Coordinates of C-alpha atoms and ligand atoms in Angstrom, one line a residue:
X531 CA 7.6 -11.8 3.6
X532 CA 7.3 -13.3 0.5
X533 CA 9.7 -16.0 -0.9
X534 CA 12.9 -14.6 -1.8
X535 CA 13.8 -15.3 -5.6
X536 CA 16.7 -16.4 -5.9
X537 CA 19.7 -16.9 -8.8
X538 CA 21.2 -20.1 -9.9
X539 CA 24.5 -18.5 -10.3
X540 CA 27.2 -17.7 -7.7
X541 CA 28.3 -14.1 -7.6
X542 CA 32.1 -13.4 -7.2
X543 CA 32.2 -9.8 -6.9
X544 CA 35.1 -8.0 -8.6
X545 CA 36.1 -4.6 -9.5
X546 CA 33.6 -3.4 -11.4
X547 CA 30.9 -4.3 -8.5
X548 CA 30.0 -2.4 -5.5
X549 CA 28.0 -3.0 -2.4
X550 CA 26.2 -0.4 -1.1
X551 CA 25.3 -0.4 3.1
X552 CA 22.2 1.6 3.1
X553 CA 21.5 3.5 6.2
X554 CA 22.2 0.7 9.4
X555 CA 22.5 3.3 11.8
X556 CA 21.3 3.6 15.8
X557 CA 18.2 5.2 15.3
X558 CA 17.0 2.6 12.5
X559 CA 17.9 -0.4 14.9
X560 CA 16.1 -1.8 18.1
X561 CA 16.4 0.9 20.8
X562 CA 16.7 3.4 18.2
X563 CA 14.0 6.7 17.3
X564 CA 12.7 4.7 14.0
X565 CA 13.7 1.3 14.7
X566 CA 13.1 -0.9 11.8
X567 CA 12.2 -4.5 13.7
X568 CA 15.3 -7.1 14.0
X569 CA 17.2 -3.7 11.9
X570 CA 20.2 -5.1 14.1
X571 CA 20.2 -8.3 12.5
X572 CA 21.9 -7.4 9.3
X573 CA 24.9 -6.4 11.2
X574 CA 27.3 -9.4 11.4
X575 CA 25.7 -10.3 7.6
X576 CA 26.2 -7.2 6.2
X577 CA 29.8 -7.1 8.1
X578 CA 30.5 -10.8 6.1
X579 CA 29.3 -9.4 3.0
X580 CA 31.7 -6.1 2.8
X581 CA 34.6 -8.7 3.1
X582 CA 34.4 -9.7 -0.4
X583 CA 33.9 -6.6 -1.6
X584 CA 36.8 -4.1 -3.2
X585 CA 33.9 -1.4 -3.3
X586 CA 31.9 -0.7 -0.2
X587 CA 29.9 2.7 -0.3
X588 CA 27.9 4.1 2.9
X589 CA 24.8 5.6 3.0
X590 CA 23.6 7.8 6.5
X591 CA 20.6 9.4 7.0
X592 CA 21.7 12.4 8.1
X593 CA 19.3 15.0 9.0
X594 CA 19.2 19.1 10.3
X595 CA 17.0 19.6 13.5
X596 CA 13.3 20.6 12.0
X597 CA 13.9 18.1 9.1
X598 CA 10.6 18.5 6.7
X599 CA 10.2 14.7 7.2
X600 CA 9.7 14.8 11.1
X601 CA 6.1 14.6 12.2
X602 CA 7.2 16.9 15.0
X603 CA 7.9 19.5 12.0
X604 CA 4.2 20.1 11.2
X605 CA 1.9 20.9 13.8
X606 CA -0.9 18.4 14.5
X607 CA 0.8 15.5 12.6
X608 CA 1.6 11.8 13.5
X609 CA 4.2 9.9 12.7
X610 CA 2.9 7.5 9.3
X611 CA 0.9 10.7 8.3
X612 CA 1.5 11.5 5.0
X613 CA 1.4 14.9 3.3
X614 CA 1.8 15.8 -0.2
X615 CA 4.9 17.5 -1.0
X616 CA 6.0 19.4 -4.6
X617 CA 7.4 16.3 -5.2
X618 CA 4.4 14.0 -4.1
X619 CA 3.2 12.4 -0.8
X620 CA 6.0 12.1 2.1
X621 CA 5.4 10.3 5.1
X622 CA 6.4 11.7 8.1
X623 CA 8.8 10.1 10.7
X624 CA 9.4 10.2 14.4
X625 CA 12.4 12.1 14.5
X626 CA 15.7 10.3 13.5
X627 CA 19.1 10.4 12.4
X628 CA 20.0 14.2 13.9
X629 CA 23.1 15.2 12.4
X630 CA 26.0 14.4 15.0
X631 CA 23.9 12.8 17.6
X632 CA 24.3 9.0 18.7
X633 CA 21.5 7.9 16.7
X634 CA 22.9 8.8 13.7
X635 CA 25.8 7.1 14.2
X636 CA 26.4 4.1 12.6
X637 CA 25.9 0.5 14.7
X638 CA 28.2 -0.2 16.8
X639 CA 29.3 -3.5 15.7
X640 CA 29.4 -2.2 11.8
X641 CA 32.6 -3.3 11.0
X642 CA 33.5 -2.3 7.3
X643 CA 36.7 -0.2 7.5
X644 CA 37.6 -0.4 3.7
X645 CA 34.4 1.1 3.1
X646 CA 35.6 3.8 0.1
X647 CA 32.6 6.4 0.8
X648 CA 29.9 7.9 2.9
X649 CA 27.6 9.5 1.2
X650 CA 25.1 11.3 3.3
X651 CA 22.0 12.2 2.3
X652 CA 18.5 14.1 3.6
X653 CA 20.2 17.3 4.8
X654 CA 18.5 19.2 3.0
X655 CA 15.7 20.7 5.1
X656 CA 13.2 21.0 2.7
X657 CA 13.5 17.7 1.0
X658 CA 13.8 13.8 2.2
X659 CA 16.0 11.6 0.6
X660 CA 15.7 7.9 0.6
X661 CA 18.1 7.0 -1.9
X662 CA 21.4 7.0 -2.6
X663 CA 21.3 8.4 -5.4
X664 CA 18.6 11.0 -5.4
X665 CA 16.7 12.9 -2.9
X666 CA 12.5 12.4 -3.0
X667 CA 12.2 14.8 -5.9
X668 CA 13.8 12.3 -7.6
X669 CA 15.5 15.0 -9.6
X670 CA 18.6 16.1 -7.0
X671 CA 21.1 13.8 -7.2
X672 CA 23.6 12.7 -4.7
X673 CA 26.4 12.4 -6.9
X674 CA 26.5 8.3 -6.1
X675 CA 26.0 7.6 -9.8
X676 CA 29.1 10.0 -11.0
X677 CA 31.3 8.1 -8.5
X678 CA 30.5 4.7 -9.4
X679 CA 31.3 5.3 -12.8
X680 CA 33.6 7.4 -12.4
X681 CA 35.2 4.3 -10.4
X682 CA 34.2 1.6 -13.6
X683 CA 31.3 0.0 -11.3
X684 CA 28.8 -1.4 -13.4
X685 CA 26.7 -4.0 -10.5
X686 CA 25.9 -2.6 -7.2
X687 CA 24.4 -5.0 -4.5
X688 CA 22.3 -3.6 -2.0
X689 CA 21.9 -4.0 2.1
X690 CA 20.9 -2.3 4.7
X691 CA 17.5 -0.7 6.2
X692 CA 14.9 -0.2 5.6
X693 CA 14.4 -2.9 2.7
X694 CA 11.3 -1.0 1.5
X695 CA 12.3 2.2 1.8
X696 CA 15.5 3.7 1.2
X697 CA 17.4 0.2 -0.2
X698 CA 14.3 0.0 -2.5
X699 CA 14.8 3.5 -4.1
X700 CA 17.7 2.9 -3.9
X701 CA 17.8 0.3 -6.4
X702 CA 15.1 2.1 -8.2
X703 CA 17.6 4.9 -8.9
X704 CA 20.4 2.7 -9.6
X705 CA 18.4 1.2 -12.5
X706 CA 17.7 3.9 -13.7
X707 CA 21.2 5.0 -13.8
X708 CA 21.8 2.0 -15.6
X709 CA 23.8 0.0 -13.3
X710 CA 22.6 -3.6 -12.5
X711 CA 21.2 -4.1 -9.4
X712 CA 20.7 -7.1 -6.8
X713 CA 19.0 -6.9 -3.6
X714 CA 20.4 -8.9 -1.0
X715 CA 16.9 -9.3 1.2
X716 CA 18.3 -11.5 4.2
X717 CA 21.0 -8.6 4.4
X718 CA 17.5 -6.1 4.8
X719 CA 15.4 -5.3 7.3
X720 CA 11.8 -4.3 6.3
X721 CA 9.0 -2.0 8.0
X722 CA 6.3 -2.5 5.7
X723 CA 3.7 0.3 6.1
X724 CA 0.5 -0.4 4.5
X725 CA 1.9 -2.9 2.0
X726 CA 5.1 -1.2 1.2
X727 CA 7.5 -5.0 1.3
X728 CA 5.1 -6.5 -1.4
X729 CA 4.8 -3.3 -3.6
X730 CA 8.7 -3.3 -3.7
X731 CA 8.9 -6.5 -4.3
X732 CA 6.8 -5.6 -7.0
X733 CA 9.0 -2.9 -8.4
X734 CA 12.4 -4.8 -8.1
X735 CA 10.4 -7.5 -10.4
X736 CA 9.7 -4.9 -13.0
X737 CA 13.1 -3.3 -13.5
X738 CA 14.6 -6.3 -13.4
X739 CA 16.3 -6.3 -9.8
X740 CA 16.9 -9.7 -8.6
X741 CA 16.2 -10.4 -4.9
X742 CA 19.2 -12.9 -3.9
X743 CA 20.3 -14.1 -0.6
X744 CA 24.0 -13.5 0.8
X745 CA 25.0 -17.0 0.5
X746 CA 24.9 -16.9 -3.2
X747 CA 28.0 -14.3 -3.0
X748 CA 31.0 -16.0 -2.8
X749 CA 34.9 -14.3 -2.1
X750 CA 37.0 -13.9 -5.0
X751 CA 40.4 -12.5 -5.2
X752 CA 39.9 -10.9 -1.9
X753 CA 38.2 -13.7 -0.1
Ligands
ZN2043 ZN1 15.4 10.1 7.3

């Protein structure tokens, strides 16, 4: 991995910032169907983090039996195929995140009961979703964004798995809905597939998402 960039300022988070747990579920950690390596790691970080937060929103991969994204869904594919979609190429996944079965649970040792939303996303057959905000078409939203705003958020943080893949579109999509956006990369948990960490790195540089590091979040009125 690259060097993280970091800010010279301390964050306080406030009211109008949110922190968004992306996806640190069974099947994404050691052990699980789609482990992302040391996925687990972010746990007791992640768990720190959500302290000083008013606004903590869940994301959960959350997927019907047959998903389009499983490998297993298309005969003689391989998991890290990738086909092209209506909406593009999709790379295909070992299957994960079955609705209602242990490895879509949440990790055990998440801790974040204040958390103010799940938002579940990819249960659409047809379609993957990354994001939080929009499924791979890019053009379905979640909802996430009306929430937020709905709620006065106007900074949403980001942690969570896999760092470049569904915490970087998210954060793509969170740009785009205009809200500011910070990457918290030692809360992440990468899998990089054929270059994917450095291309978002990449990204996050050109929309103007800074990568930070949790220690530069401090507690305000709640700490
Ligand atoms: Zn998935």
């Amino acid at each position: 991995m690259t060097d993280i960039i970091t800010m010279t300022d301390i964050i306080t988070p406030g009211d109008s910032d949110a922190l968004i747990v992306v996806d640190i579920q069974n099947d994404f950690c050691p052990g699980g169907a789609l482990a992302v390596p040391r996925g687990d790691e972010v746990v007791a970080i992640v768990n720190r983090l959500a302290k000083m937060f008013h606004n903590v929103v869940l994301t959960q991969d959350w997927h019907p039996r047959g998903h389009f994204s499983f490998a297993s869904t298309h005969p003689g594919k391989n998991a890290y195929d990738t086909i092209t979609v209506s909406y593009g190429p999709q790379i295909l996944w070992r299957d994960h995140c079955v609705q209602e079965t242990p490895g879509a649970a949440f990790h055990d040792a998440l801790q974040i009961p204040h958390a103010c939303l799940v938002v579940r996303k990819g249960l659409d057959r047809a379609i993957d979703s990354y994001s939080a905000f929009y499924e791979n078409d890019r053009a379905t939203p979640t909802g996430l964004a009306g929430y937020l705003r709905e709620r006065g958020i106007r900074r949403v943080f980001l942690a969570g798995l896999a760092f470049d893949f569904c915490v970087r579109y998210s954060a793509e999509d969170a740009r785009r809905e205009n809200f500011a956006a910070f990457v918290i990369e030692d809360a992440c948990r990468g899998i990089d597939i054929g270059g994917s960490v450095a291309a978002t790195h990449v990204s996050l540089a050109g929309l103007g998402v800074p990568r930070i590091i949790a220690a530069e979040i401090k507690p305000g009125i709640m700490g």
